Amino acid sequence: MMSSIGGSLERMSTQKTPRIDPLTVEVVDLIGTVVARYHEEYEEAASEHALTGAQARLLSLLSLEPLPMRRLAQKLKCEPSNVTGIVDRLEARGLVERRPDPADRRVKLAAVTVEGLGVARSLRDSLRFAREPLAGLSREERVSLRGLLLRMLSGSAGVGGPGGS
Amino acid sequence: MMSSIGGSLERMSTQKTPRIDPLTVEVVDLIGTVVARYHEEYEEAASEHALTGAQARLLSLLSLEPLPMRRLAQKLKCEPSNVTGIVDRLEARGLVERRPDPADRRVKLAAVTVEGLGVARSLRDSLRFAREPLAGLSREERVSLRGLLLRMLSGSAGVGGPGGS
DNA sequence: TATTGTTATACTCTATAACTATA
DNA sequence: TATAGTTATAGAGTATAACAATA
């Protein structure tokens, strides 16, 4: 699904755009490939558990801690009205439940059930991307990659960290 | 939208799963952040041109060469029936057109119009991710990053390249 | 018979706007 | 009045199955 993104940058040097050197184009294309791989594997892992991508992400979030619907919308970067439906479907499968918030009766806390936690763990375990691609790198190479990615991310705006929001 | 993926791996070391060392977890989380950034920027660039992500990807593909509907489905990794709708919407805006294939009258070739090519170029130019994040890296660092990403990707199965299929 | 593209259908995700119950 | 969550609605993407035209 994402495999076309990187490729579309290949002819950049023929345009009147600020020129980009071939090395940079190559690195950007490689990042595009990594992005495509990451996505394919995430969607595949989700569908192995009969979950959509959005459901899998929400379930993973809740496996860490219960959250108000509003907070879930912020973390998923979507409107609160959408969260209602996603939680509905997970709740119908018994993976998630809604609890009242004692401190504010307007708030509903979404929380994983025991079964939901099991699915979340199984989902996480099937994310092979965490193991295989990095398996080809030595410890020093991983340290080096970590440093480069950190510099790459901190060098531009609007980045908080993996947890988002 | 993707920002929850990386975070869900943080507690992996507390599970009975094959143990993953903290360094690897850190690198995987960083990759998750890169993936999230890449996506946000791509969707943002698309919507600046009043395109959805799928429409932007299809348009970018066609800006390189006309393709049969079937090939588009393969490149986008979706069913051919979906491509009909996406091309319909782009065609309604005059960005894409369907042409007969002289060699096989069953085939319809989707191709960008002149206007579509302009939008595709403008879209590509607004993909700031290609410039800013890598701007913080020296030439040697980019070479190093390229090498690490190449080794990472070639070390696992099922990878062709940025262009896919 | 097999293949290409389309249609019909159903589901999910998405944003917007209006509603309710609390605060 | 402001906020949290929901409902209603509409558009887009997705997969499946059935279909017409062509090979």
Short mmCIF file of C-alpha atoms (C1' of nucleotides) in Angstrom, two decimals:
data_model
loop_
_atom_site.label_atom_id
_atom_site.label_comp_id
_atom_site.label_asym_id
_atom_site.label_seq_id
_atom_site.Cartn_x
_atom_site.Cartn_y
_atom_site.Cartn_z
CA MET A 1 0.00 0.00 0.00
CA MET A 2 2.80 2.42 0.80
CA SER A 3 5.30 1.16 -1.69
CA SER A 4 4.71 3.95 -4.16
CA ILE A 5 5.77 6.79 -1.92
CA GLY A 6 9.50 6.37 -2.13
CA GLY A 7 9.47 5.74 -5.84
CA SER A 8 7.77 9.02 -6.60
CA LEU A 9 10.82 10.95 -5.52
CA GLU A 10 13.20 9.39 -7.95
CA ARG A 11 13.00 11.99 -10.70
CA MET A 12 13.28 14.97 -8.43
CA SER A 13 16.56 16.11 -9.92
CA THR A 14 14.93 16.87 -13.25
CA GLN A 15 12.68 19.56 -11.77
CA LYS A 16 13.08 23.23 -11.04
CA THR A 17 12.70 22.30 -7.37
CA PRO A 18 15.58 22.94 -4.95
CA ARG A 19 18.04 20.36 -6.19
CA ILE A 20 18.44 17.22 -4.09
CA ASP A 21 21.56 15.15 -4.44
CA PRO A 22 21.33 11.47 -5.45
CA LEU A 23 22.59 10.26 -2.07
CA THR A 24 19.77 11.99 -0.23
CA VAL A 25 17.22 10.70 -2.71
CA GLU A 26 18.57 7.21 -2.15
CA VAL A 27 18.28 7.50 1.62
CA VAL A 28 14.76 8.91 1.37
CA ASP A 29 13.75 6.02 -0.87
CA LEU A 30 15.20 3.56 1.63
CA ILE A 31 13.20 5.19 4.41
CA GLY A 32 10.14 4.87 2.19
CA THR A 33 10.82 1.16 1.90
CA VAL A 34 11.18 0.82 5.66
CA VAL A 35 7.88 2.66 6.12
CA ALA A 36 6.17 0.34 3.63
CA ARG A 37 7.57 -2.75 5.36
CA TYR A 38 6.57 -1.51 8.79
CA HIS A 39 3.02 -0.90 7.64
CA GLU A 40 2.58 -4.15 5.80
CA GLU A 41 3.75 -6.10 8.80
CA TYR A 42 1.60 -4.17 11.22
CA GLU A 43 -1.54 -4.62 9.14
CA GLU A 44 -0.71 -8.28 8.63
CA ALA A 45 -0.21 -8.85 12.34
CA ALA A 46 -3.49 -7.07 13.07
CA SER A 47 -5.48 -9.07 10.57
CA GLU A 48 -4.04 -12.31 11.92
CA HIS A 49 -5.98 -11.37 15.04
CA ALA A 50 -9.06 -10.32 13.08
CA LEU A 51 -8.36 -6.69 13.94
CA THR A 52 -8.20 -3.64 11.69
CA GLY A 53 -5.18 -1.40 11.99
CA ALA A 54 -7.11 1.19 13.99
CA GLN A 55 -8.47 -1.45 16.35
CA ALA A 56 -5.00 -2.90 16.87
CA ARG A 57 -3.53 0.51 17.66
CA LEU A 58 -6.29 1.35 20.10
CA LEU A 59 -5.99 -2.03 21.81
CA SER A 60 -2.22 -1.62 22.10
CA LEU A 61 -2.67 1.80 23.69
CA LEU A 62 -5.16 0.47 26.23
CA SER A 63 -2.94 -2.48 27.09
CA LEU A 64 -0.66 0.02 28.83
CA GLU A 65 -3.37 1.85 30.80
CA PRO A 66 -7.09 2.70 30.69
CA LEU A 67 -7.82 6.00 28.97
CA PRO A 68 -10.75 8.39 28.55
CA MET A 69 -12.31 8.33 25.10
CA ARG A 70 -11.06 11.85 24.48
CA ARG A 71 -7.47 10.93 25.23
CA LEU A 72 -7.72 7.97 22.88
CA ALA A 73 -8.83 10.30 20.09
CA GLN A 74 -5.82 12.52 20.76
CA LYS A 75 -3.41 9.60 20.72
CA LEU A 76 -4.90 8.16 17.54
CA LYS A 77 -5.05 11.60 15.96
CA CYS A 78 -8.69 11.30 14.98
CA GLU A 79 -12.02 12.80 16.05
CA PRO A 80 -13.62 11.58 19.30
CA SER A 81 -16.71 10.45 17.41
CA ASN A 82 -14.61 7.82 15.61
CA VAL A 83 -13.32 6.36 18.84
CA THR A 84 -16.89 5.56 19.86
CA GLY A 85 -17.23 3.17 16.93
CA ILE A 86 -13.83 1.54 17.29
CA VAL A 87 -14.37 0.94 21.00
CA ASP A 88 -17.89 -0.31 20.25
CA ARG A 89 -16.54 -3.01 17.98
CA LEU A 90 -13.81 -4.06 20.38
CA GLU A 91 -16.31 -4.07 23.23
CA ALA A 92 -18.68 -6.28 21.21
CA ARG A 93 -15.83 -8.79 20.97
CA GLY A 94 -15.17 -8.61 24.69
CA LEU A 95 -11.66 -7.18 24.27
CA VAL A 96 -12.40 -3.77 25.79
CA GLU A 97 -14.85 -2.36 28.31
CA ARG A 98 -16.09 1.09 29.31
CA ARG A 99 -15.82 2.11 32.96
CA PRO A 100 -17.14 5.20 34.72
CA ASP A 101 -14.60 7.72 35.97
CA PRO A 102 -15.31 8.32 39.69
CA ALA A 103 -13.78 11.78 39.47
CA ASP A 104 -15.88 13.07 36.57
CA ARG A 105 -19.15 11.45 35.64
CA ARG A 106 -18.97 12.80 32.11
CA VAL A 107 -15.87 10.71 31.40
CA LYS A 108 -15.83 7.09 30.29
CA LEU A 109 -12.61 5.17 30.70
CA ALA A 110 -11.87 2.55 28.06
CA ALA A 111 -9.93 -0.41 29.44
CA VAL A 112 -8.77 -3.78 28.07
CA THR A 113 -10.40 -6.89 29.48
CA VAL A 114 -8.32 -9.92 30.46
CA GLU A 115 -9.03 -11.39 27.04
CA GLY A 116 -8.14 -8.09 25.39
CA LEU A 117 -4.81 -8.02 27.17
CA GLY A 118 -4.09 -11.50 25.86
CA VAL A 119 -4.84 -10.43 22.30
CA ALA A 120 -2.72 -7.29 22.72
CA ARG A 121 0.23 -9.38 23.88
CA SER A 122 -0.21 -11.86 21.09
CA LEU A 123 -0.40 -9.01 18.62
CA ARG A 124 2.78 -7.48 19.94
CA ASP A 125 4.54 -10.83 19.74
CA SER A 126 3.64 -11.23 16.10
CA LEU A 127 5.27 -7.93 15.15
CA ARG A 128 8.22 -9.66 13.60
CA PHE A 129 9.59 -6.37 12.37
CA ALA A 130 10.99 -5.82 15.84
CA ARG A 131 13.26 -8.81 15.52
CA GLU A 132 14.10 -9.89 11.97
CA PRO A 133 15.24 -6.74 10.18
CA LEU A 134 17.52 -5.71 12.99
CA ALA A 135 18.88 -9.21 13.35
CA GLY A 136 21.29 -8.56 10.49
CA LEU A 137 22.94 -5.71 12.36
CA SER A 138 25.68 -6.01 14.93
CA ARG A 139 25.47 -4.27 18.27
CA GLU A 140 27.74 -1.46 17.09
CA GLU A 141 25.66 -1.00 13.98
CA ARG A 142 22.50 -0.68 16.07
CA VAL A 143 24.14 1.93 18.23
CA SER A 144 25.17 3.76 15.10
CA LEU A 145 21.67 3.50 13.61
CA ARG A 146 20.13 4.74 16.84
CA GLY A 147 22.37 7.78 16.80
CA LEU A 148 21.64 8.61 13.18
CA LEU A 149 17.88 8.25 13.64
CA LEU A 150 17.98 10.39 16.77
CA ARG A 151 19.90 13.14 14.98
CA MET A 152 17.60 12.89 12.00
CA LEU A 153 14.47 13.26 14.12
CA SER A 154 15.73 15.95 16.46
CA GLY A 155 16.95 18.00 13.54
CA SER A 156 13.40 18.77 12.42
CA ALA A 157 10.30 20.21 14.02
CA GLY A 158 7.27 18.75 15.68
CA VAL A 159 8.58 15.52 17.15
CA GLY A 160 7.80 14.45 20.68
CA GLY A 161 8.57 10.74 20.69
CA PRO A 162 7.05 7.34 19.96
CA GLY A 163 4.18 7.82 22.39
CA GLY A 164 2.84 10.85 20.59
CA SER A 165 0.42 13.46 21.94
CA MET B 1 -2.26 8.09 13.62
CA MET B 2 0.74 5.79 13.78
CA SER B 3 2.26 7.15 16.92
CA SER B 4 1.00 4.34 19.12
CA ILE B 5 2.83 1.57 17.35
CA GLY B 6 6.29 2.18 18.66
CA GLY B 7 5.12 2.78 22.20
CA SER B 8 3.41 -0.57 22.43
CA LEU B 9 6.73 -2.35 22.30
CA GLU B 10 8.24 -0.70 25.30
CA ARG B 11 7.34 -3.31 27.88
CA MET B 12 8.40 -6.23 25.78
CA SER B 13 11.16 -7.22 28.14
CA THR B 14 8.67 -8.06 30.88
CA GLN B 15 7.06 -10.83 28.84
CA LYS B 16 7.78 -14.50 28.34
CA THR B 17 8.39 -13.64 24.69
CA PRO B 18 11.87 -14.18 23.20
CA ARG B 19 13.76 -11.47 25.07
CA ILE B 20 14.65 -8.33 23.17
CA ASP B 21 17.45 -6.16 24.46
CA PRO B 22 16.79 -2.49 25.34
CA LEU B 23 18.97 -1.19 22.50
CA THR B 24 16.92 -3.03 19.90
CA VAL B 25 13.68 -1.85 21.48
CA GLU B 26 15.01 1.70 21.34
CA VAL B 27 15.89 1.42 17.66
CA VAL B 28 12.51 -0.14 16.84
CA ASP B 29 10.76 2.71 18.65
CA LEU B 30 12.80 5.24 16.69
CA ILE B 31 11.81 3.55 13.46
CA GLY B 32 8.21 3.74 14.64
CA THR B 33 8.62 7.48 15.09
CA VAL B 34 10.10 7.84 11.63
CA VAL B 35 7.19 5.87 10.20
CA ALA B 36 4.71 8.11 12.03
CA ARG B 37 6.43 11.27 10.79
CA TYR B 38 6.60 10.02 7.24
CA HIS B 39 2.89 9.24 7.24
CA GLU B 40 1.76 12.46 8.81
CA GLU B 41 3.70 14.48 6.29
CA TYR B 42 2.51 12.44 3.36
CA GLU B 43 -1.16 12.74 4.37
CA GLU B 44 -0.69 16.44 5.05
CA ALA B 45 0.90 17.03 1.65
CA ALA B 46 -1.89 15.07 -0.02
CA SER B 47 -4.66 16.98 1.71
CA GLU B 48 -3.02 20.30 0.81
CA HIS B 49 -3.86 19.26 -2.74
CA ALA B 50 -7.34 18.04 -1.79
CA LEU B 51 -6.23 14.46 -2.32
CA THR B 52 -6.62 11.45 -0.07
CA GLY B 53 -3.56 9.32 0.62
CA ALA B 54 -4.67 6.65 -1.82
CA GLN B 55 -5.35 9.20 -4.54
CA ALA B 56 -1.96 10.82 -4.01
CA ARG B 57 -0.16 7.49 -4.22
CA LEU B 58 -2.00 6.50 -7.38
CA LEU B 59 -1.34 9.88 -8.99
CA SER B 60 2.35 9.67 -8.11
CA LEU B 61 2.58 6.23 -9.68
CA LEU B 62 0.93 7.41 -12.87
CA SER B 63 3.17 10.48 -13.08
CA LEU B 64 5.99 8.10 -13.98
CA GLU B 65 4.11 6.11 -16.65
CA PRO B 66 0.58 5.07 -17.68
CA LEU B 67 -0.47 1.74 -16.19
CA PRO B 68 -3.27 -0.80 -16.64
CA MET B 69 -5.82 -0.83 -13.83
CA ARG B 70 -4.64 -4.28 -12.82
CA ARG B 71 -1.03 -3.14 -12.44
CA LEU B 72 -2.17 -0.21 -10.32
CA ALA B 73 -3.94 -2.59 -7.97
CA GLN B 74 -0.78 -4.65 -7.64
CA LYS B 75 1.36 -1.59 -6.94
CA LEU B 76 -1.12 -0.23 -4.41
CA LYS B 77 -1.59 -3.69 -2.89
CA CYS B 78 -5.37 -3.59 -3.06
CA GLU B 79 -8.10 -5.27 -5.08
CA PRO B 80 -8.67 -4.14 -8.69
CA SER B 81 -12.25 -3.19 -7.85
CA ASN B 82 -10.96 -0.46 -5.54
CA VAL B 83 -8.81 1.07 -8.25
CA THR B 84 -11.92 1.70 -10.33
CA GLY B 85 -13.27 4.07 -7.68
CA ILE B 86 -10.02 5.89 -7.02
CA VAL B 87 -9.40 6.46 -10.73
CA ASP B 88 -13.06 7.52 -11.12
CA ARG B 89 -12.60 10.29 -8.58
CA LEU B 90 -9.31 11.48 -10.05
CA GLU B 91 -10.82 11.35 -13.53
CA ALA B 92 -13.79 13.43 -12.37
CA ARG B 93 -11.28 16.10 -11.35
CA GLY B 94 -9.50 15.92 -14.67
CA LEU B 95 -6.22 14.70 -13.17
CA VAL B 96 -6.28 11.25 -14.76
CA GLU B 97 -7.78 9.69 -17.88
CA ARG B 98 -8.47 6.18 -19.15
CA ARG B 99 -7.05 5.16 -22.53
CA PRO B 100 -7.60 1.99 -24.52
CA ASP B 101 -4.64 -0.36 -24.87
CA PRO B 102 -4.11 -0.99 -28.62
CA ALA B 103 -2.51 -4.35 -27.88
CA ASP B 104 -5.33 -5.76 -25.72
CA ARG B 105 -8.82 -4.36 -25.88
CA ARG B 106 -9.66 -5.69 -22.44
CA VAL B 107 -7.08 -3.41 -20.85
CA LYS B 108 -7.61 0.20 -19.87
CA LEU B 109 -4.53 2.31 -19.32
CA ALA B 110 -4.78 4.97 -16.65
CA ALA B 111 -2.65 8.02 -17.41
CA VAL B 112 -2.15 11.45 -15.85
CA THR B 113 -3.40 14.48 -17.74
CA VAL B 114 -1.28 17.59 -18.11
CA GLU B 115 -3.08 19.05 -15.10
CA GLY B 116 -2.57 15.81 -13.18
CA LEU B 117 1.15 15.91 -13.85
CA GLY B 118 1.26 19.41 -12.45
CA VAL B 119 -0.49 18.33 -9.27
CA ALA B 120 1.79 15.30 -8.97
CA ARG B 121 4.86 17.53 -9.21
CA SER B 122 3.48 20.01 -6.75
CA LEU B 123 2.67 17.16 -4.39
CA ARG B 124 6.16 15.79 -4.64
CA ASP B 125 7.64 19.22 -3.99
CA SER B 126 5.65 19.57 -0.80
CA LEU B 127 7.06 16.36 0.66
CA ARG B 128 9.30 18.23 3.01
CA PHE B 129 10.36 15.01 4.67
CA ALA B 130 12.81 14.52 1.82
CA ARG B 131 14.74 17.62 2.77
CA GLU B 132 14.40 18.69 6.38
CA PRO B 133 15.07 15.60 8.47
CA LEU B 134 18.14 14.66 6.51
CA ALA B 135 19.43 18.22 6.54
CA GLY B 136 20.85 17.63 10.02
CA LEU B 137 23.11 14.85 8.77
CA SER B 138 26.50 15.28 7.15
CA ARG B 139 27.38 13.55 3.92
CA GLU B 140 29.28 10.81 5.75
CA GLU B 141 26.37 10.26 8.07
CA ARG B 142 24.01 9.85 5.14
CA VAL B 143 26.32 7.30 3.58
CA SER B 144 26.42 5.50 6.89
CA LEU B 145 22.62 5.61 7.25
CA ARG B 146 22.18 4.34 3.72
CA GLY B 147 24.44 1.39 4.45
CA LEU B 148 22.66 0.50 7.66
CA LEU B 149 19.20 0.71 6.10
CA LEU B 150 20.34 -1.39 3.15
CA ARG B 151 21.73 -4.07 5.44
CA MET B 152 18.62 -3.92 7.60
CA LEU B 153 16.31 -4.41 4.63
CA SER B 154 18.33 -7.01 2.79
CA GLY B 155 18.70 -9.03 5.95
CA SER B 156 15.01 -9.97 5.96
CA ALA B 157 12.61 -11.53 3.49
CA GLY B 158 10.18 -10.15 0.95
CA VAL B 159 11.76 -6.86 -0.03
CA GLY B 160 12.05 -5.75 -3.63
CA GLY B 161 12.68 -2.05 -3.42
CA PRO B 162 10.92 1.30 -3.10
CA GLY B 163 8.88 0.79 -6.25
CA GLY B 164 7.33 -2.45 -5.05
CA SER B 165 5.99 -5.35 -7.11
"C1'" DT C 1 -11.74 -21.23 -20.40
"C1'" DA C 2 -9.10 -17.40 -18.55
"C1'" DT C 3 -8.42 -12.50 -17.91
"C1'" DT C 4 -9.63 -7.35 -17.51
"C1'" DG C 5 -12.30 -4.13 -15.69
"C1'" DT C 6 -16.60 -3.01 -13.67
"C1'" DT C 7 -20.66 -3.23 -10.68
"C1'" DA C 8 -23.06 -4.37 -6.40
"C1'" DT C 9 -22.66 -5.04 -1.61
"C1'" DA C 10 -21.14 -4.63 3.02
"C1'" DC C 11 -17.91 -3.09 6.50
"C1'" DT C 12 -14.62 0.12 8.57
"C1'" DC C 13 -12.55 4.56 9.16
"C1'" DT C 14 -12.94 9.40 8.71
"C1'" DA C 15 -14.76 14.31 9.61
"C1'" DT C 16 -18.69 17.36 10.61
"C1'" DA C 17 -22.58 18.77 13.10
"C1'" DA C 18 -26.17 18.25 16.44
"C1'" DC C 19 -27.50 16.14 20.66
"C1'" DT C 20 -27.19 14.47 26.09
"C1'" DA C 21 -25.43 14.51 30.40
"C1'" DT C 22 -22.66 16.29 33.19
"C1'" DA C 23 -19.49 20.11 35.02
"C1'" DT D 1 -21.26 28.22 29.42
"C1'" DA D 2 -18.13 24.68 28.55
"C1'" DT D 3 -16.76 19.78 28.19
"C1'" DA D 4 -17.20 14.41 27.43
"C1'" DG D 5 -19.28 11.22 24.88
"C1'" DT D 6 -22.66 9.88 21.59
"C1'" DT D 7 -25.53 9.83 17.44
"C1'" DA D 8 -26.51 10.89 12.64
"C1'" DT D 9 -24.74 11.59 8.25
"C1'" DA D 10 -21.84 11.47 4.28
"C1'" DG D 11 -17.61 10.30 1.82
"C1'" DA D 12 -13.69 7.35 1.05
"C1'" DG D 13 -11.12 2.94 1.16
"C1'" DT D 14 -11.33 -1.98 1.49
"C1'" DA D 15 -12.63 -7.01 0.25
"C1'" DT D 16 -15.81 -10.29 -1.87
"C1'" DA D 17 -18.69 -11.95 -5.41
"C1'" DA D 18 -20.94 -11.70 -9.79
"C1'" DC D 19 -20.91 -9.77 -14.40
"C1'" DA D 20 -19.68 -8.15 -19.50
"C1'" DA D 21 -16.22 -7.79 -22.93
"C1'" DT D 22 -12.29 -9.66 -24.76
"C1'" DA D 23 -8.56 -12.97 -25.22
#
